[in-house]
mmCIF file of C-alpha atoms and ligand atoms in Angstrom:
data_model
loop_
_atom_site.group_PDB
_atom_site.id
_atom_site.type_symbol
_atom_site.label_atom_id
_atom_site.label_comp_id
_atom_site.label_asym_id
_atom_site.label_seq_id
_atom_site.Cartn_x
_atom_site.Cartn_y
_atom_site.Cartn_z
ATOM 1 C CA MET L 1 7.137 12.655 -9.825
ATOM 2 C CA PRO L 2 8.720 14.909 -6.944
ATOM 3 C CA PHE L 3 12.107 12.961 -6.676
ATOM 4 C CA PRO L 4 13.898 12.343 -10.150
ATOM 5 C CA ASP L 5 15.275 9.015 -8.786
ATOM 6 C CA LEU L 6 11.565 7.619 -7.759
ATOM 7 C CA ALA L 7 11.737 5.144 -10.481
ATOM 8 C CA ALA L 8 14.962 3.694 -9.453
ATOM 9 C CA ARG L 9 13.820 3.638 -5.681
ATOM 10 C CA LEU L 10 10.491 1.877 -6.560
ATOM 11 C CA ALA L 11 12.562 -0.867 -8.484
ATOM 12 C CA GLN L 12 14.324 -1.564 -4.972
ATOM 13 C CA VAL L 13 10.904 -1.985 -3.487
ATOM 14 C CA ARG L 14 10.051 -5.512 -2.381
ATOM 15 C CA LEU L 15 7.476 -5.083 0.443
ATOM 16 C CA LEU L 16 4.204 -2.426 0.358
ATOM 17 C CA VAL L 17 2.788 -1.712 3.761
ATOM 18 C CA PHE L 18 -0.474 0.240 3.588
ATOM 19 C CA ASP L 19 -2.373 2.250 6.357
ATOM 20 C CA VAL L 20 -6.063 0.793 6.183
ATOM 21 C CA ASP L 21 -8.336 3.999 6.718
ATOM 22 C CA GLY L 22 -8.123 6.457 3.978
ATOM 23 C CA VAL L 23 -5.593 4.365 1.983
ATOM 24 C CA LEU L 24 -7.594 0.984 1.205
ATOM 25 C CA THR L 25 -10.629 2.680 2.104
ATOM 26 C CA ASP L 26 -12.075 6.281 1.110
ATOM 27 C CA GLY L 27 -11.855 6.748 4.953
ATOM 28 C CA THR L 28 -15.798 6.503 5.546
ATOM 29 C CA ILE L 29 -16.757 3.895 8.077
ATOM 30 C CA THR L 30 -20.761 3.447 8.759
ATOM 31 C CA ILE L 31 -22.240 3.599 11.779
ATOM 32 C CA SER L 32 -22.738 -0.211 11.678
ATOM 33 C CA GLY L 33 -18.778 -0.408 11.385
ATOM 34 C CA ALA L 34 -18.759 -1.123 7.795
ATOM 35 C CA ARG L 35 -16.124 0.162 5.282
ATOM 36 C CA ARG L 36 -16.292 0.400 1.345
ATOM 37 C CA TRP L 37 -13.629 -1.667 0.013
ATOM 38 C CA SER L 38 -12.512 -1.143 -3.688
ATOM 39 C CA VAL L 39 -12.381 -4.302 -5.807
ATOM 40 C CA THR L 40 -9.692 -2.620 -8.167
ATOM 41 C CA ASP L 41 -7.436 -2.206 -5.251
ATOM 42 C CA GLY L 42 -8.309 -5.911 -4.339
ATOM 43 C CA PHE L 43 -7.413 -7.484 -7.491
ATOM 44 C CA GLY L 44 -4.302 -5.445 -7.081
ATOM 45 C CA PHE L 45 -3.058 -7.601 -4.191
ATOM 46 C CA LEU L 46 -3.327 -10.627 -6.569
ATOM 47 C CA LEU L 47 -1.101 -8.963 -8.952
ATOM 48 C CA ALA L 48 1.074 -7.945 -6.060
ATOM 49 C CA ARG L 49 1.759 -11.757 -4.889
ATOM 50 C CA ARG L 50 2.135 -12.753 -8.323
ATOM 51 C CA GLY L 51 4.983 -10.363 -8.952
ATOM 52 C CA GLY L 52 6.455 -11.477 -5.966
ATOM 53 C CA LEU L 53 5.901 -8.581 -3.803
ATOM 54 C CA LYS L 54 5.261 -8.781 -0.101
ATOM 55 C CA THR L 55 2.330 -6.952 1.444
ATOM 56 C CA ALA L 56 1.294 -5.841 4.625
ATOM 57 C CA LEU L 57 -1.448 -3.654 6.412
ATOM 58 C CA CYS L 58 -0.483 -1.272 9.308
ATOM 59 C CA SER L 59 -3.496 0.090 10.773
ATOM 60 C CA GLY L 60 -4.459 2.323 14.252
ATOM 61 C CA ARG L 61 -7.507 0.373 14.405
ATOM 62 C CA ASN L 62 -8.350 -3.317 15.497
ATOM 63 C CA ASP L 63 -11.387 -4.825 13.916
ATOM 64 C CA PRO L 64 -12.682 -8.253 12.454
ATOM 65 C CA GLU L 65 -13.415 -6.569 9.598
ATOM 66 C CA ILE L 66 -9.900 -5.252 8.472
ATOM 67 C CA GLU L 67 -8.590 -8.888 9.436
ATOM 68 C CA ALA L 68 -11.039 -10.600 7.206
ATOM 69 C CA ARG L 69 -9.967 -8.369 4.472
ATOM 70 C CA ALA L 70 -6.863 -9.197 4.828
ATOM 71 C CA GLU L 71 -7.497 -12.613 4.863
ATOM 72 C CA ARG L 72 -9.282 -12.516 1.658
ATOM 73 C CA LEU L 73 -6.445 -10.342 -0.072
ATOM 74 C CA ARG L 74 -3.679 -12.686 1.223
ATOM 75 C CA ILE L 75 -1.959 -10.150 2.841
ATOM 76 C CA ASP L 76 1.326 -11.275 4.239
ATOM 77 C CA ALA L 77 1.233 -9.553 7.702
ATOM 78 C CA LEU L 78 -0.605 -7.095 10.025
ATOM 79 C CA ARG L 79 -0.032 -4.625 12.245
ATOM 80 C CA LEU L 80 -3.328 -3.995 13.894
ATOM 81 C CA GLY L 81 -4.436 -1.618 16.993
ATOM 82 C CA ARG L 82 -0.590 0.314 15.973
ATOM 83 C CA MET L 83 -0.671 3.809 16.685
ATOM 84 C CA ASP L 84 3.272 4.000 15.860
ATOM 85 C CA LYS L 85 3.460 3.391 12.210
ATOM 86 C CA GLY L 86 7.190 3.987 12.251
ATOM 87 C CA ALA L 87 7.587 1.311 14.685
ATOM 88 C CA GLY L 88 4.987 -0.761 12.786
ATOM 89 C CA VAL L 89 7.028 -0.428 9.526
ATOM 90 C CA THR L 90 10.286 -1.357 10.988
ATOM 91 C CA GLU L 91 8.606 -4.550 12.419
ATOM 92 C CA LEU L 92 6.963 -5.630 9.413
ATOM 93 C CA ALA L 93 10.034 -5.183 7.521
ATOM 94 C CA ALA L 94 12.046 -7.405 9.777
ATOM 95 C CA GLU L 95 9.209 -9.946 10.067
ATOM 96 C CA LEU L 96 9.400 -10.379 6.269
ATOM 97 C CA GLY L 97 13.058 -10.421 5.744
ATOM 98 C CA VAL L 98 13.461 -6.810 3.812
ATOM 99 C CA THR L 99 15.252 -3.688 4.892
ATOM 100 C CA PRO L 100 13.350 -0.293 5.831
ATOM 101 C CA ALA L 101 15.037 0.871 2.192
ATOM 102 C CA GLU L 102 12.987 -1.815 0.353
ATOM 103 C CA THR L 103 9.737 -1.094 2.076
ATOM 104 C CA LEU L 104 7.285 1.585 0.764
ATOM 105 C CA PHE L 105 4.694 2.644 2.818
ATOM 106 C CA VAL L 106 1.314 4.428 2.097
ATOM 107 C CA GLY L 107 -0.552 6.563 4.479
ATOM 108 C CA ASP L 108 -3.034 9.468 4.717
ATOM 109 C CA ASP L 109 -3.248 11.198 8.005
ATOM 110 C CA LEU L 110 -0.975 12.539 10.751
ATOM 111 C CA PHE L 111 -0.589 9.480 12.648
ATOM 112 C CA ASP L 112 1.230 7.914 9.244
ATOM 113 C CA LEU L 113 3.990 10.687 9.492
ATOM 114 C CA PRO L 114 6.435 8.334 11.141
ATOM 115 C CA GLY L 115 5.589 5.501 8.992
ATOM 116 C CA LEU L 116 6.340 7.669 5.820
ATOM 117 C CA ALA L 117 9.841 8.494 7.651
ATOM 118 C CA ALA L 118 10.811 4.678 8.156
ATOM 119 C CA ALA L 119 10.180 3.630 4.829
ATOM 120 C CA GLY L 120 12.255 3.733 1.925
ATOM 121 C CA VAL L 121 9.668 5.330 0.020
ATOM 122 C CA ALA L 122 6.905 7.469 1.263
ATOM 123 C CA ALA L 123 3.652 7.534 -0.885
ATOM 124 C CA VAL L 124 0.445 9.456 -0.098
ATOM 125 C CA PRO L 125 -2.898 9.080 -1.708
ATOM 126 C CA ALA L 126 -3.943 12.184 -3.656
ATOM 127 C CA ASP L 127 -6.352 13.126 -0.928
ATOM 128 C CA ALA L 128 -3.916 12.757 1.827
ATOM 129 C CA ARG L 129 -3.501 15.633 4.383
ATOM 130 C CA PRO L 130 -1.485 18.483 3.011
ATOM 131 C CA GLU L 131 1.237 17.723 5.931
ATOM 132 C CA LEU L 132 1.856 14.231 4.283
ATOM 133 C CA ARG L 133 1.691 15.374 0.807
ATOM 134 C CA ARG L 134 4.728 17.841 1.767
ATOM 135 C CA ARG L 135 6.677 15.113 3.037
ATOM 136 C CA ALA L 136 5.797 12.369 0.740
ATOM 137 C CA ASP L 137 8.455 10.991 -2.060
ATOM 138 C CA TRP L 138 5.346 10.228 -4.222
ATOM 139 C CA VAL L 139 2.028 11.672 -4.105
ATOM 140 C CA LEU L 140 -0.542 9.330 -5.953
ATOM 141 C CA SER L 141 -2.718 10.150 -8.530
ATOM 142 C CA ALA L 142 -5.649 8.141 -7.232
ATOM 143 C CA PRO L 143 -7.214 8.881 -3.756
ATOM 144 C CA GLY L 144 -7.431 6.558 -0.938
ATOM 145 C CA GLY L 145 -10.018 3.752 -1.517
ATOM 146 C CA ARG L 146 -10.310 4.532 -5.199
ATOM 147 C CA GLY L 147 -7.042 3.175 -7.011
ATOM 148 C CA ALA L 148 -4.311 4.247 -4.515
ATOM 149 C CA ALA L 149 -3.097 0.945 -4.027
ATOM 150 C CA ARG L 150 -3.677 -0.252 -7.326
ATOM 151 C CA GLU L 151 -1.305 2.602 -8.644
ATOM 152 C CA VAL L 152 1.260 1.830 -6.419
ATOM 153 C CA ILE L 153 1.210 -2.151 -6.917
ATOM 154 C CA GLU L 154 1.784 -1.180 -10.763
ATOM 155 C CA ALA L 155 4.129 1.262 -10.559
ATOM 156 C CA VAL L 156 6.475 -0.979 -8.388
ATOM 157 C CA LEU L 157 5.886 -3.948 -10.798
ATOM 158 C CA ARG L 158 6.468 -1.898 -13.598
ATOM 159 C CA ALA L 159 9.709 -0.358 -12.008
ATOM 160 C CA ARG L 160 11.114 -3.928 -11.120
ATOM 161 C CA GLY L 161 10.479 -4.971 -14.432
ATOM 162 C CA ASP L 162 8.032 -7.692 -13.362
ATOM 163 C CA TRP L 163 4.808 -5.888 -14.959
ATOM 164 C CA GLU L 164 5.119 -7.678 -18.262
ATOM 165 C CA ARG L 165 5.070 -11.032 -16.838
ATOM 166 C CA VAL L 166 2.128 -10.620 -14.616
ATOM 167 C CA LEU L 167 0.175 -9.316 -17.298
ATOM 168 C CA ALA L 168 0.900 -12.089 -19.684
ATOM 169 C CA GLU L 169 -0.721 -14.164 -17.335
ATOM 170 C CA PHE L 170 -3.891 -12.515 -18.352
ATOM 171 C CA THR L 171 -3.338 -12.070 -22.051
ATOM 172 C CA GLY L 172 -1.554 -15.225 -22.804
ATOM 173 C CA GLY L 173 1.244 -13.229 -24.305
ATOM 174 C CA GLY L 174 3.798 -10.167 -23.370
ATOM 175 C CA ASP L 175 1.732 -7.583 -25.070
ATOM 176 C CA ASP L 176 0.726 -4.729 -22.900
HETATM 177 MG MG1 MG E 201 -5.324 6.675 7.368
#
């Protein structure tokens, strides 16, 4: 972790804001307009909700597939068709009643740089553009669309001390 105090900062996070293409997906969109969504990441959103975290999407694109996915994952708030990710992050934090310092943003490409700057914790998938990796507080081990969201969600739940409780709902106990 590039910042020694990252775990302490993750413990303050209450809202996770994700860019969509290249973060929740591998960045590809088929000619018919379909994306490939990760079931593993999708399940992470259920864990986030059970752990008391709020979630939001902020994308420059605005199409029904993203809305449908957000509804299925029961994401708390959306900013679609929003090119200004800095304003998007600030607005989402205000809408959901958290401070920017309590907000973590995940983005992968140049449009996301203002979002990284606006959030308390700036995270990027392993395969984000180099300009983003240089400015991130946290470069994830997983690439976009293949575990990046799940990695963020589990790490924040662990840092906040909520992971064991969430896990216990599946194991029937508190063991890891
Ligand atoms: Mg992107």
